Amino acid sequence: GDEGVFGLNAQKHFVSLYVGDIDKIEDADTLLKPFNTGKECIRIGKSVDMEKTGLEEFIQAAIAQWRSGRDISC
């Protein structure tokens, strides 16, 4: 279908990346350690050094799970 994997929402002090249920992605706690996270969103603030995070690896893992048909939704 036309369902997307991720969603974005801009706030005053951060951007939220909505990814479904974060806990369904292996090693999420380690990969997203520098971020303020909720159950389904990653809050990306200006002060986070994006070069020193596992966000890219997290996104790749989430996409791989989604493509394989495994549920990552809340």
mmCIF file of N, CA, C and O in Angstrom:
data_model
loop_
_atom_site.group_PDB
_atom_site.id
_atom_site.type_symbol
_atom_site.label_atom_id
_atom_site.label_comp_id
_atom_site.label_asym_id
_atom_site.label_seq_id
_atom_site.Cartn_x
_atom_site.Cartn_y
_atom_site.Cartn_z
ATOM 1 N N GLY A 1 0.815 -1.185 0.000
ATOM 2 C CA GLY A 1 0.000 0.000 0.000
ATOM 3 C C GLY A 1 0.854 1.241 0.000
ATOM 4 O O GLY A 1 2.050 1.223 -0.235
ATOM 5 N N ASP A 2 0.185 2.347 0.254
ATOM 6 C CA ASP A 2 0.854 3.636 0.259
ATOM 7 C C ASP A 2 1.333 4.037 1.644
ATOM 8 O O ASP A 2 1.766 5.154 1.856
ATOM 9 N N GLU A 3 1.260 3.120 2.592
ATOM 10 C CA GLU A 3 1.662 3.410 3.957
ATOM 11 C C GLU A 3 3.161 3.662 4.022
ATOM 12 O O GLU A 3 3.964 2.911 3.495
ATOM 13 N N GLY A 4 3.546 4.753 4.687
ATOM 14 C CA GLY A 4 4.959 5.058 4.848
ATOM 15 C C GLY A 4 5.537 4.357 6.065
ATOM 16 O O GLY A 4 4.816 3.833 6.905
ATOM 17 N N VAL A 5 6.844 4.352 6.137
ATOM 18 C CA VAL A 5 7.526 3.737 7.266
ATOM 19 C C VAL A 5 7.679 4.741 8.395
ATOM 20 O O VAL A 5 7.505 4.410 9.559
ATOM 21 N N PHE A 6 8.012 5.989 8.053
ATOM 22 C CA PHE A 6 8.305 7.012 9.048
ATOM 23 C C PHE A 6 7.449 8.249 8.838
ATOM 24 O O PHE A 6 6.919 8.467 7.761
ATOM 25 N N GLY A 7 7.364 9.054 9.877
ATOM 26 C CA GLY A 7 6.696 10.346 9.791
ATOM 27 C C GLY A 7 7.553 11.385 10.501
ATOM 28 O O GLY A 7 8.319 11.062 11.407
ATOM 29 N N LEU A 8 7.453 12.629 10.076
ATOM 30 C CA LEU A 8 8.194 13.734 10.696
ATOM 31 C C LEU A 8 7.230 14.772 11.224
ATOM 32 O O LEU A 8 6.168 14.988 10.649
ATOM 33 N N ASN A 9 7.631 15.419 12.302
ATOM 34 C CA ASN A 9 6.847 16.505 12.860
ATOM 35 C C ASN A 9 7.820 17.527 13.443
ATOM 36 O O ASN A 9 8.612 17.192 14.318
ATOM 37 N N ALA A 10 7.776 18.755 12.950
ATOM 38 C CA ALA A 10 8.664 19.805 13.454
ATOM 39 C C ALA A 10 8.034 20.501 14.649
ATOM 40 O O ALA A 10 6.879 20.892 14.615
ATOM 41 N N GLN A 11 8.806 20.624 15.708
ATOM 42 C CA GLN A 11 8.410 21.348 16.913
ATOM 43 C C GLN A 11 9.336 22.559 17.048
ATOM 44 O O GLN A 11 10.265 22.720 16.271
ATOM 45 N N LYS A 12 9.111 23.367 18.054
ATOM 46 C CA LYS A 12 9.935 24.559 18.238
ATOM 47 C C LYS A 12 11.400 24.218 18.527
ATOM 48 O O LYS A 12 12.308 24.830 17.985
ATOM 49 N N HIS A 13 11.651 23.213 19.382
ATOM 50 C CA HIS A 13 13.005 22.921 19.821
ATOM 51 C C HIS A 13 13.571 21.594 19.306
ATOM 52 O O HIS A 13 14.701 21.250 19.618
ATOM 53 N N PHE A 14 12.795 20.856 18.551
ATOM 54 C CA PHE A 14 13.267 19.571 18.036
ATOM 55 C C PHE A 14 12.380 19.113 16.884
ATOM 56 O O PHE A 14 11.317 19.668 16.645
ATOM 57 N N VAL A 15 12.856 18.101 16.186
ATOM 58 C CA VAL A 15 12.080 17.425 15.146
ATOM 59 C C VAL A 15 11.801 16.022 15.654
ATOM 60 O O VAL A 15 12.692 15.351 16.171
ATOM 61 N N SER A 16 10.559 15.576 15.538
ATOM 62 C CA SER A 16 10.203 14.217 15.944
ATOM 63 C C SER A 16 10.158 13.322 14.714
ATOM 64 O O SER A 16 9.541 13.663 13.714
ATOM 65 N N LEU A 17 10.835 12.191 14.826
ATOM 66 C CA LEU A 17 10.785 11.169 13.792
ATOM 67 C C LEU A 17 9.949 10.029 14.355
ATOM 68 O O LEU A 17 10.323 9.396 15.343
ATOM 69 N N TYR A 18 8.785 9.802 13.748
ATOM 70 C CA TYR A 18 7.868 8.749 14.205
ATOM 71 C C TYR A 18 8.196 7.459 13.467
ATOM 72 O O TYR A 18 8.219 7.432 12.240
ATOM 73 N N VAL A 19 8.462 6.402 14.232
ATOM 74 C CA VAL A 19 8.997 5.174 13.646
ATOM 75 C C VAL A 19 8.191 3.931 13.986
ATOM 76 O O VAL A 19 8.615 2.829 13.676
ATOM 77 N N GLY A 20 7.052 4.075 14.619
ATOM 78 C CA GLY A 20 6.322 2.899 15.087
ATOM 79 C C GLY A 20 6.807 2.559 16.481
ATOM 80 O O GLY A 20 7.247 3.421 17.225
ATOM 81 N N ASP A 21 6.785 1.317 16.845
ATOM 82 C CA ASP A 21 7.207 0.897 18.181
ATOM 83 C C ASP A 21 8.728 0.720 18.214
ATOM 84 O O ASP A 21 9.265 -0.250 17.675
ATOM 85 N N ILE A 22 9.414 1.652 18.851
ATOM 86 C CA ILE A 22 10.875 1.642 18.895
ATOM 87 C C ILE A 22 11.409 0.335 19.459
ATOM 88 O O ILE A 22 12.411 -0.199 18.984
ATOM 89 N N ASP A 23 10.730 -0.217 20.459
ATOM 90 C CA ASP A 23 11.208 -1.442 21.112
ATOM 91 C C ASP A 23 11.196 -2.667 20.194
ATOM 92 O O ASP A 23 11.805 -3.678 20.520
ATOM 93 N N LYS A 24 10.525 -2.590 19.063
ATOM 94 C CA LYS A 24 10.485 -3.721 18.132
ATOM 95 C C LYS A 24 11.741 -3.783 17.257
ATOM 96 O O LYS A 24 11.925 -4.753 16.522
ATOM 97 N N ILE A 25 12.591 -2.768 17.344
ATOM 98 C CA ILE A 25 13.826 -2.739 16.564
ATOM 99 C C ILE A 25 14.982 -3.195 17.461
ATOM 100 O O ILE A 25 15.198 -2.626 18.536
ATOM 101 N N GLU A 26 15.723 -4.194 17.012
ATOM 102 C CA GLU A 26 16.828 -4.741 17.796
ATOM 103 C C GLU A 26 17.886 -3.675 18.089
ATOM 104 O O GLU A 26 18.230 -2.881 17.211
ATOM 105 N N ASP A 27 18.380 -3.656 19.311
ATOM 106 C CA ASP A 27 19.426 -2.732 19.771
ATOM 107 C C ASP A 27 19.003 -1.263 19.758
ATOM 108 O O ASP A 27 19.846 -0.368 19.733
ATOM 109 N N ALA A 28 17.705 -0.993 19.768
ATOM 110 C CA ALA A 28 17.221 0.387 19.712
ATOM 111 C C ALA A 28 17.784 1.243 20.851
ATOM 112 O O ALA A 28 18.199 2.382 20.624
ATOM 113 N N ASP A 29 17.819 0.695 22.058
ATOM 114 C CA ASP A 29 18.323 1.469 23.201
ATOM 115 C C ASP A 29 19.752 1.942 22.973
ATOM 116 O O ASP A 29 20.094 3.080 23.272
ATOM 117 N N THR A 30 20.585 1.070 22.446
ATOM 118 C CA THR A 30 21.984 1.415 22.190
ATOM 119 C C THR A 30 22.103 2.410 21.043
ATOM 120 O O THR A 30 22.811 3.414 21.144
ATOM 121 N N LEU A 31 21.405 2.147 19.943
ATOM 122 C CA LEU A 31 21.509 2.999 18.758
ATOM 123 C C LEU A 31 20.972 4.403 19.002
ATOM 124 O O LEU A 31 21.467 5.371 18.422
ATOM 125 N N LEU A 32 19.968 4.520 19.854
ATOM 126 C CA LEU A 32 19.306 5.813 20.061
ATOM 127 C C LEU A 32 19.671 6.462 21.393
ATOM 128 O O LEU A 32 18.993 7.382 21.838
ATOM 129 N N LYS A 33 20.743 6.026 22.004
ATOM 130 C CA LYS A 33 21.120 6.496 23.330
ATOM 131 C C LYS A 33 21.177 8.027 23.467
ATOM 132 O O LYS A 33 20.716 8.560 24.460
ATOM 133 N N PRO A 34 21.719 8.773 22.498
ATOM 134 C CA PRO A 34 21.817 10.229 22.688
ATOM 135 C C PRO A 34 20.485 10.979 22.557
ATOM 136 O O PRO A 34 20.430 12.179 22.810
ATOM 137 N N PHE A 35 19.426 10.279 22.170
ATOM 138 C CA PHE A 35 18.156 10.942 21.889
ATOM 139 C C PHE A 35 17.156 10.809 23.023
ATOM 140 O O PHE A 35 17.178 9.845 23.778
ATOM 141 N N ASN A 36 16.252 11.760 23.077
ATOM 142 C CA ASN A 36 15.071 11.687 23.933
ATOM 143 C C ASN A 36 14.042 10.926 23.108
ATOM 144 O O ASN A 36 13.639 11.390 22.046
ATOM 145 N N THR A 37 13.644 9.756 23.561
ATOM 146 C CA THR A 37 12.699 8.954 22.797
ATOM 147 C C THR A 37 11.425 8.711 23.580
ATOM 148 O O THR A 37 11.419 8.726 24.806
ATOM 149 N N GLY A 38 10.358 8.500 22.852
ATOM 150 C CA GLY A 38 9.096 8.067 23.421
ATOM 151 C C GLY A 38 8.857 6.643 22.944
ATOM 152 O O GLY A 38 9.760 5.991 22.423
ATOM 153 N N LYS A 39 7.651 6.158 23.102
ATOM 154 C CA LYS A 39 7.332 4.793 22.642
ATOM 155 C C LYS A 39 7.486 4.664 21.133
ATOM 156 O O LYS A 39 7.967 3.666 20.625
ATOM 157 N N GLU A 40 7.095 5.723 20.418
ATOM 158 C CA GLU A 40 7.108 5.635 18.963
ATOM 159 C C GLU A 40 7.853 6.765 18.272
ATOM 160 O O GLU A 40 7.892 6.834 17.053
ATOM 161 N N CYS A 41 8.463 7.673 19.026
ATOM 162 C CA CYS A 41 9.140 8.786 18.369
ATOM 163 C C CYS A 41 10.538 9.032 18.922
ATOM 164 O O CYS A 41 10.838 8.732 20.069
ATOM 165 N N ILE A 42 11.369 9.565 18.029
ATOM 166 C CA ILE A 42 12.718 9.979 18.369
ATOM 167 C C ILE A 42 12.732 11.493 18.248
ATOM 168 O O ILE A 42 12.439 12.042 17.184
ATOM 169 N N ARG A 43 13.047 12.178 19.341
ATOM 170 C CA ARG A 43 13.097 13.641 19.324
ATOM 171 C C ARG A 43 14.528 14.067 19.042
ATOM 172 O O ARG A 43 15.435 13.786 19.824
ATOM 173 N N ILE A 44 14.716 14.739 17.925
ATOM 174 C CA ILE A 44 16.050 15.131 17.479
ATOM 175 C C ILE A 44 16.221 16.622 17.725
ATOM 176 O O ILE A 44 15.622 17.454 17.047
ATOM 177 N N GLY A 45 17.038 16.959 18.709
ATOM 178 C CA GLY A 45 17.289 18.347 19.062
ATOM 179 C C GLY A 45 18.525 18.890 18.376
ATOM 180 O O GLY A 45 19.349 18.145 17.844
ATOM 181 N N LYS A 46 18.666 20.194 18.393
ATOM 182 C CA LYS A 46 19.799 20.857 17.748
ATOM 183 C C LYS A 46 21.138 20.470 18.373
ATOM 184 O O LYS A 46 22.162 20.504 17.712
ATOM 185 N N SER A 47 21.146 20.112 19.646
ATOM 186 C CA SER A 47 22.404 19.862 20.341
ATOM 187 C C SER A 47 22.977 18.464 20.100
ATOM 188 O O SER A 47 24.092 18.178 20.513
ATOM 189 N N VAL A 48 22.247 17.594 19.403
ATOM 190 C CA VAL A 48 22.717 16.228 19.169
ATOM 191 C C VAL A 48 23.685 16.217 17.990
ATOM 192 O O VAL A 48 23.374 16.705 16.912
ATOM 193 N N ASP A 49 24.879 15.676 18.213
ATOM 194 C CA ASP A 49 25.868 15.516 17.145
ATOM 195 C C ASP A 49 25.485 14.273 16.341
ATOM 196 O O ASP A 49 25.703 13.145 16.772
ATOM 197 N N MET A 50 24.903 14.484 15.186
ATOM 198 C CA MET A 50 24.364 13.383 14.387
ATOM 199 C C MET A 50 25.440 12.402 13.921
ATOM 200 O O MET A 50 25.150 11.263 13.625
ATOM 201 N N GLU A 51 26.685 12.839 13.869
ATOM 202 C CA GLU A 51 27.780 11.963 13.465
ATOM 203 C C GLU A 51 28.073 10.895 14.522
ATOM 204 O O GLU A 51 28.687 9.880 14.229
ATOM 205 N N LYS A 52 27.652 11.139 15.760
ATOM 206 C CA LYS A 52 27.987 10.241 16.861
ATOM 207 C C LYS A 52 26.771 9.479 17.385
ATOM 208 O O LYS A 52 26.697 9.167 18.559
ATOM 209 N N THR A 53 25.827 9.207 16.503
ATOM 210 C CA THR A 53 24.642 8.462 16.912
ATOM 211 C C THR A 53 24.491 7.216 16.050
ATOM 212 O O THR A 53 25.157 7.071 15.026
ATOM 213 N N GLY A 54 23.603 6.353 16.447
ATOM 214 C CA GLY A 54 23.287 5.155 15.668
ATOM 215 C C GLY A 54 21.983 5.313 14.905
ATOM 216 O O GLY A 54 21.370 4.324 14.516
ATOM 217 N N LEU A 55 21.563 6.574 14.665
ATOM 218 C CA LEU A 55 20.274 6.811 14.011
ATOM 219 C C LEU A 55 20.217 6.178 12.620
ATOM 220 O O LEU A 55 19.220 5.549 12.257
ATOM 221 N N GLU A 56 21.279 6.303 11.852
ATOM 222 C CA GLU A 56 21.276 5.724 10.506
ATOM 223 C C GLU A 56 21.115 4.205 10.565
ATOM 224 O O GLU A 56 20.319 3.624 9.823
ATOM 225 N N GLU A 57 21.824 3.567 11.492
ATOM 226 C CA GLU A 57 21.709 2.115 11.644
ATOM 227 C C GLU A 57 20.303 1.724 12.110
ATOM 228 O O GLU A 57 19.750 0.725 11.668
ATOM 229 N N PHE A 58 19.735 2.522 13.014
ATOM 230 C CA PHE A 58 18.372 2.261 13.477
ATOM 231 C C PHE A 58 17.390 2.332 12.312
ATOM 232 O O PHE A 58 16.537 1.457 12.147
ATOM 233 N N ILE A 59 17.504 3.372 11.503
ATOM 234 C CA ILE A 59 16.608 3.547 10.352
ATOM 235 C C ILE A 59 16.758 2.383 9.376
ATOM 236 O O ILE A 59 15.762 1.840 8.879
ATOM 237 N N GLN A 60 17.993 1.981 9.108
ATOM 238 C CA GLN A 60 18.217 0.849 8.203
ATOM 239 C C GLN A 60 17.591 -0.433 8.744
ATOM 240 O O GLN A 60 16.980 -1.206 7.998
ATOM 241 N N ALA A 61 17.718 -0.658 10.060
ATOM 242 C CA ALA A 61 17.128 -1.857 10.677
ATOM 243 C C ALA A 61 15.604 -1.805 10.608
ATOM 244 O O ALA A 61 14.959 -2.823 10.324
ATOM 245 N N ALA A 62 15.023 -0.640 10.867
ATOM 246 C CA ALA A 62 13.563 -0.501 10.811
ATOM 247 C C ALA A 62 13.044 -0.755 9.394
ATOM 248 O O ALA A 62 12.044 -1.453 9.204
ATOM 249 N N ILE A 63 13.726 -0.198 8.400
ATOM 250 C CA ILE A 63 13.311 -0.401 7.007
ATOM 251 C C ILE A 63 13.436 -1.872 6.628
ATOM 252 O O ILE A 63 12.541 -2.432 5.978
ATOM 253 N N ALA A 64 14.510 -2.521 7.043
ATOM 254 C CA ALA A 64 14.701 -3.947 6.732
ATOM 255 C C ALA A 64 13.580 -4.783 7.346
ATOM 256 O O ALA A 64 13.030 -5.677 6.686
ATOM 257 N N GLN A 65 13.210 -4.485 8.589
ATOM 258 C CA GLN A 65 12.112 -5.220 9.233
ATOM 259 C C GLN A 65 10.806 -4.976 8.505
ATOM 260 O O GLN A 65 10.022 -5.895 8.267
ATOM 261 N N TRP A 66 10.528 -3.737 8.167
ATOM 262 C CA TRP A 66 9.293 -3.370 7.477
ATOM 263 C C TRP A 66 9.210 -4.067 6.121
ATOM 264 O O TRP A 66 8.178 -4.626 5.763
ATOM 265 N N ARG A 67 10.321 -4.047 5.364
ATOM 266 C CA ARG A 67 10.344 -4.685 4.045
ATOM 267 C C ARG A 67 10.155 -6.193 4.122
ATOM 268 O O ARG A 67 9.612 -6.802 3.208
ATOM 269 N N SER A 68 10.620 -6.791 5.214
ATOM 270 C CA SER A 68 10.482 -8.233 5.358
ATOM 271 C C SER A 68 9.093 -8.632 5.842
ATOM 272 O O SER A 68 8.806 -9.805 6.016
ATOM 273 N N GLY A 69 8.240 -7.621 6.067
ATOM 274 C CA GLY A 69 6.865 -7.903 6.476
ATOM 275 C C GLY A 69 6.669 -8.003 7.976
ATOM 276 O O GLY A 69 5.570 -8.299 8.434
ATOM 277 N N ARG A 70 7.729 -7.764 8.753
ATOM 278 C CA ARG A 70 7.588 -7.817 10.214
ATOM 279 C C ARG A 70 6.982 -6.520 10.707
ATOM 280 O O ARG A 70 7.288 -5.435 10.227
ATOM 281 N N ASP A 71 6.127 -6.628 11.677
ATOM 282 C CA ASP A 71 5.382 -5.489 12.219
ATOM 283 C C ASP A 71 6.298 -4.600 13.049
ATOM 284 O O ASP A 71 6.962 -5.069 13.969
ATOM 285 N N ILE A 72 6.319 -3.300 12.737
ATOM 286 C CA ILE A 72 7.056 -2.337 13.566
ATOM 287 C C ILE A 72 6.113 -1.265 14.109
ATOM 288 O O ILE A 72 6.558 -0.323 14.746
ATOM 289 N N SER A 73 4.825 -1.425 13.848
ATOM 290 C CA SER A 73 3.862 -0.430 14.293
ATOM 291 C C SER A 73 3.564 -0.556 15.778
ATOM 292 O O SER A 73 3.885 -1.556 16.407
ATOM 293 N N CYS A 74 2.945 0.483 16.322
ATOM 294 C CA CYS A 74 2.569 0.477 17.739
ATOM 295 C C CYS A 74 1.395 -0.432 17.994
ATOM 296 O O CYS A 74 0.600 -0.699 17.189
#
